[in-house]
CSV table of C-alpha atoms in Angstrom, one decimal:
chain,number,residue,atom,x,y,z
W,1,MET,CA,-16.2,21.1,3.1
W,2,SER,CA,-17.3,19.0,0.1
W,3,HIS,CA,-15.5,19.3,-3.2
W,4,PHE,CA,-18.3,17.7,-5.0
W,5,GLN,CA,-20.5,19.6,-7.6
W,6,PRO,CA,-23.3,18.4,-9.8
W,7,VAL,CA,-22.3,16.9,-13.2
W,8,ALA,CA,-24.3,17.8,-16.2
W,9,LEU,CA,-26.1,14.5,-17.1
W,10,ASP,CA,-24.8,14.7,-20.6
W,11,HIS,CA,-21.3,14.2,-19.1
W,12,ALA,CA,-22.4,11.6,-16.5
W,13,SER,CA,-21.3,8.6,-18.7
W,14,ARG,CA,-17.7,9.9,-18.6
W,15,LEU,CA,-17.6,9.2,-14.8
W,16,ILE,CA,-17.5,5.4,-15.6
W,17,ASN,CA,-16.5,5.1,-19.3
W,18,HIS,CA,-12.9,4.4,-18.5
W,19,GLY,CA,-13.9,1.1,-16.5
W,20,PRO,CA,-13.3,1.8,-12.8
W,21,THR,CA,-14.5,-0.5,-10.2
W,22,VAL,CA,-17.6,1.0,-8.5
W,23,LEU,CA,-19.4,0.7,-5.3
W,24,VAL,CA,-23.1,-0.2,-5.8
W,25,SER,CA,-25.3,0.9,-3.0
W,26,ALA,CA,-29.1,0.8,-2.4
W,27,ALA,CA,-31.6,1.1,0.3
W,28,HIS,CA,-35.2,0.2,1.1
W,29,ASN,CA,-37.4,0.3,4.2
W,30,GLY,CA,-34.5,1.5,6.5
W,31,ARG,CA,-32.2,-1.2,5.2
W,32,ARG,CA,-29.1,-0.4,3.0
W,33,ASN,CA,-26.1,-2.1,1.5
W,34,ILE,CA,-23.1,-1.6,-0.4
W,35,MET,CA,-21.0,-3.8,-2.6
W,36,ALA,CA,-18.1,-3.6,-5.2
W,37,ALA,CA,-18.7,-4.3,-8.8
W,38,ALA,CA,-16.0,-4.5,-11.5
W,39,TRP,CA,-18.3,-4.5,-14.5
W,40,SER,CA,-20.1,-1.2,-15.3
W,41,MET,CA,-20.4,0.9,-18.2
W,42,PRO,CA,-22.4,3.6,-19.9
W,43,VAL,CA,-25.0,2.3,-22.5
W,44,GLU,CA,-26.7,5.5,-23.7
W,45,PHE,CA,-26.1,9.2,-23.6
W,46,GLY,CA,-29.4,10.9,-23.7
W,47,PRO,CA,-31.0,10.1,-21.4
W,48,PRO,CA,-27.9,8.8,-19.7
W,49,ARG,CA,-28.3,5.2,-18.9
W,50,ILE,CA,-25.6,2.8,-17.4
W,51,ALA,CA,-25.3,-1.1,-16.9
W,52,VAL,CA,-23.8,-2.9,-13.9
W,53,VAL,CA,-23.3,-6.6,-13.3
W,54,ILE,CA,-25.1,-7.5,-9.9
W,55,ASP,CA,-25.1,-11.3,-9.0
W,56,LYS,CA,-28.4,-12.9,-8.2
W,57,SER,CA,-27.2,-13.8,-4.7
W,58,THR,CA,-26.5,-10.3,-3.5
W,59,TYR,CA,-28.4,-8.4,-0.9
W,60,THR,CA,-27.8,-5.2,-2.9
W,61,ARG,CA,-29.8,-6.7,-5.8
W,62,GLU,CA,-32.9,-7.4,-3.5
W,63,LEU,CA,-32.7,-3.9,-2.3
W,64,ILE,CA,-32.7,-2.5,-5.8
W,65,THR,CA,-35.7,-4.5,-6.9
W,66,ALA,CA,-37.6,-3.4,-3.8
W,67,SER,CA,-36.6,0.3,-4.0
W,68,GLY,CA,-36.3,0.9,-7.8
W,69,GLY,CA,-33.0,2.7,-7.4
W,70,PHE,CA,-29.3,2.4,-6.7
W,71,ALA,CA,-26.2,4.5,-6.8
W,72,LEU,CA,-22.8,3.9,-8.3
W,73,CYS,CA,-19.9,5.4,-6.3
W,74,VAL,CA,-16.5,5.6,-7.8
W,75,PRO,CA,-13.9,4.9,-5.1
W,76,GLY,CA,-10.6,6.5,-5.2
W,77,ALA,CA,-7.2,4.9,-4.5
W,78,GLU,CA,-7.5,5.7,-0.8
W,79,LEU,CA,-10.4,3.3,-0.5
W,80,ILE,CA,-8.7,0.3,-2.0
W,81,ASP,CA,-9.0,-1.7,1.3
W,82,LEU,CA,-12.6,-0.7,2.0
W,83,THR,CA,-13.6,-1.6,-1.8
W,84,TYR,CA,-12.1,-5.0,-1.3
W,85,ALA,CA,-13.8,-5.4,2.1
W,86,VAL,CA,-17.3,-4.4,1.0
W,87,GLY,CA,-17.0,-6.7,-2.1
W,88,SER,CA,-16.0,-9.7,0.1
W,89,CYS,CA,-18.8,-10.1,2.5
W,90,SER,CA,-22.6,-10.0,2.5
W,91,GLY,CA,-24.6,-7.1,4.1
W,92,ARG,CA,-27.6,-9.2,4.5
W,93,ASP,CA,-27.1,-9.8,8.1
W,94,ASP,CA,-24.7,-6.9,8.9
W,95,ASP,CA,-24.9,-3.2,8.0
W,96,LYS,CA,-21.6,-2.7,6.0
W,97,PHE,CA,-22.0,1.1,6.4
W,98,ALA,CA,-21.8,0.7,10.2
W,99,ARG,CA,-19.3,-2.1,10.3
W,100,TYR,CA,-16.8,-0.2,8.2
W,101,GLY,CA,-17.6,3.4,9.4
W,102,ILE,CA,-18.8,4.4,6.0
W,103,GLU,CA,-20.4,8.0,5.9
W,104,ALA,CA,-23.1,8.2,3.2
W,105,GLY,CA,-25.2,10.9,2.2
W,106,ALA,CA,-28.6,10.5,0.4
W,107,GLY,CA,-28.9,11.1,-3.3
W,108,PRO,CA,-31.0,14.1,-4.2
W,109,GLU,CA,-33.4,12.3,-6.5
W,110,LEU,CA,-34.0,8.9,-5.0
W,111,GLY,CA,-32.3,9.1,-1.7
W,112,MET,CA,-29.9,6.3,-2.4
W,113,PRO,CA,-26.7,6.1,-0.4
W,114,VAL,CA,-24.0,8.1,-1.9
W,115,LEU,CA,-20.4,8.3,-0.8
W,116,GLU,CA,-18.2,11.3,-1.3
W,117,GLN,CA,-15.3,10.8,1.2
W,118,GLY,CA,-12.7,9.0,-0.6
W,119,CYS,CA,-14.6,8.8,-3.8
W,120,SER,CA,-14.2,10.7,-7.1
W,121,ALA,CA,-17.7,10.6,-8.2
W,122,TRP,CA,-21.1,9.2,-7.8
W,123,LEU,CA,-24.3,8.5,-10.0
W,124,GLU,CA,-27.8,8.0,-8.7
W,125,CYS,CA,-29.8,5.7,-10.9
W,126,ARG,CA,-33.5,4.7,-11.3
W,127,TRP,CA,-33.6,1.0,-12.0
W,128,ILE,CA,-34.7,0.0,-15.5
W,129,PRO,CA,-36.3,-3.5,-15.1
W,130,GLU,CA,-34.9,-5.9,-17.9
W,131,SER,CA,-35.8,-9.4,-16.6
W,132,ARG,CA,-34.0,-11.2,-19.6
W,133,SER,CA,-30.6,-9.4,-19.0
W,134,GLU,CA,-30.9,-9.7,-15.3
W,135,ASP,CA,-31.7,-13.4,-15.1
W,136,ALA,CA,-29.4,-14.5,-18.0
W,137,TYR,CA,-26.5,-12.2,-17.4
W,138,ASP,CA,-27.0,-10.5,-14.0
W,139,THR,CA,-26.9,-7.1,-15.8
W,140,PHE,CA,-28.9,-4.4,-14.5
W,141,PHE,CA,-29.7,-1.1,-16.2
W,142,GLY,CA,-30.2,2.3,-14.7
W,143,GLU,CA,-31.1,5.8,-15.8
W,144,VAL,CA,-28.9,8.3,-14.3
W,145,VAL,CA,-31.0,10.8,-12.6
W,146,ALA,CA,-28.2,12.7,-10.6
W,147,ALA,CA,-24.5,12.7,-10.7
W,148,ALA,CA,-21.8,14.6,-8.9
W,149,ALA,CA,-17.8,14.6,-9.0
W,150,ASP,CA,-15.1,15.8,-7.0
W,151,THR,CA,-13.7,18.9,-8.8
W,152,ARG,CA,-10.2,18.1,-7.8
W,153,ILE,CA,-10.2,15.2,-10.3
W,154,PHE,CA,-13.3,15.7,-12.6
W,155,SER,CA,-14.5,19.0,-13.9
W,156,ASN,CA,-16.0,20.5,-16.9
W,157,GLY,CA,-16.9,17.1,-18.1
W,158,HIS,CA,-13.3,15.7,-18.0
W,159,TRP,CA,-11.0,13.6,-15.8
W,160,ASN,CA,-7.8,15.3,-14.7
W,161,PHE,CA,-5.5,12.6,-13.1
W,162,THR,CA,-2.4,14.4,-11.5
W,163,PRO,CA,0.1,13.6,-8.7
W,164,GLU,CA,-1.7,16.0,-6.5
W,165,ASN,CA,-5.1,14.1,-6.6
W,166,ARG,CA,-3.6,10.6,-6.4
W,167,ALA,CA,-5.8,9.6,-3.6
W,168,LEU,CA,-8.7,10.0,-5.8
W,169,HIS,CA,-7.5,8.1,-8.8
W,170,THR,CA,-9.9,5.3,-9.7
W,171,LEU,CA,-9.3,1.6,-9.0
W,172,HIS,CA,-9.5,-1.0,-11.8
W,173,HIS,CA,-10.1,-4.7,-10.8
W,174,LEU,CA,-8.0,-7.2,-12.5
W,175,GLY,CA,-9.6,-10.3,-10.8
W,176,ALA,CA,-8.7,-12.4,-7.8
W,177,GLY,CA,-8.8,-9.4,-5.4
W,178,LYS,CA,-6.0,-7.5,-7.5
W,179,PHE,CA,-6.4,-3.9,-8.4
W,180,VAL,CA,-4.6,-1.3,-10.3
W,181,ILE,CA,-4.9,2.4,-9.8
W,182,ALA,CA,-5.3,4.9,-12.7
W,183,SER,CA,-2.0,6.4,-13.3
W,184,ASP,CA,-1.1,10.0,-12.9
W,185,GLN,CA,0.8,9.5,-16.1
W,186,THR,CA,-2.3,9.0,-18.1
W,187,GLN,CA,-2.6,11.8,-20.6
W,188,ALA,CA,-5.8,12.5,-22.3
W,189,ARG,CA,-5.6,13.9,-25.8
W,190,GLU,CA,-8.1,14.9,-28.2
W,191,LEU,CA,-7.9,13.3,-31.6
W,192,PRO,CA,-8.1,15.4,-34.6
W,193,GLY,CA,-11.6,15.6,-36.2
W,194,ARG,CA,-13.2,14.7,-32.9
């Protein structure tokens, strides 16, 4: 049974605005790939748009430019080893989904591979070509066309980190293969006047 429910697009940026490591997936002509990316962020609310850094040498980048779409999946703490693994090897000659036993569904708008098992959320994005940013900074832009999150950790437009959902807490890459997991001690509070 899936705990994932659609997320209103005006809340989609909240799925990545706290800086989690994401898994970037793409598919084209029967080929697919998945990689880890530490740098992603929302850049616009309406329509929702995101940015993610994808190195020129990656196979995922080739699939994005060929297909016109990609997905960002937000892995939970239980996927820390898988996140490191898919971020440490190329999928150009080997299907990482098959190699690591990754189950993926198809995004509802573009058919991009989306992960729910072990993930807290996903965003399916239509690529917005921006050659200057891509060439100079490896930064890709996408318009979020669909998003969903596991209601055990994200609902009504808000994250809810608790000890009970620790396996879904987001990962944050510190560099050199080191990660921290979002703490269940994190307390969200609304500031006065907001």
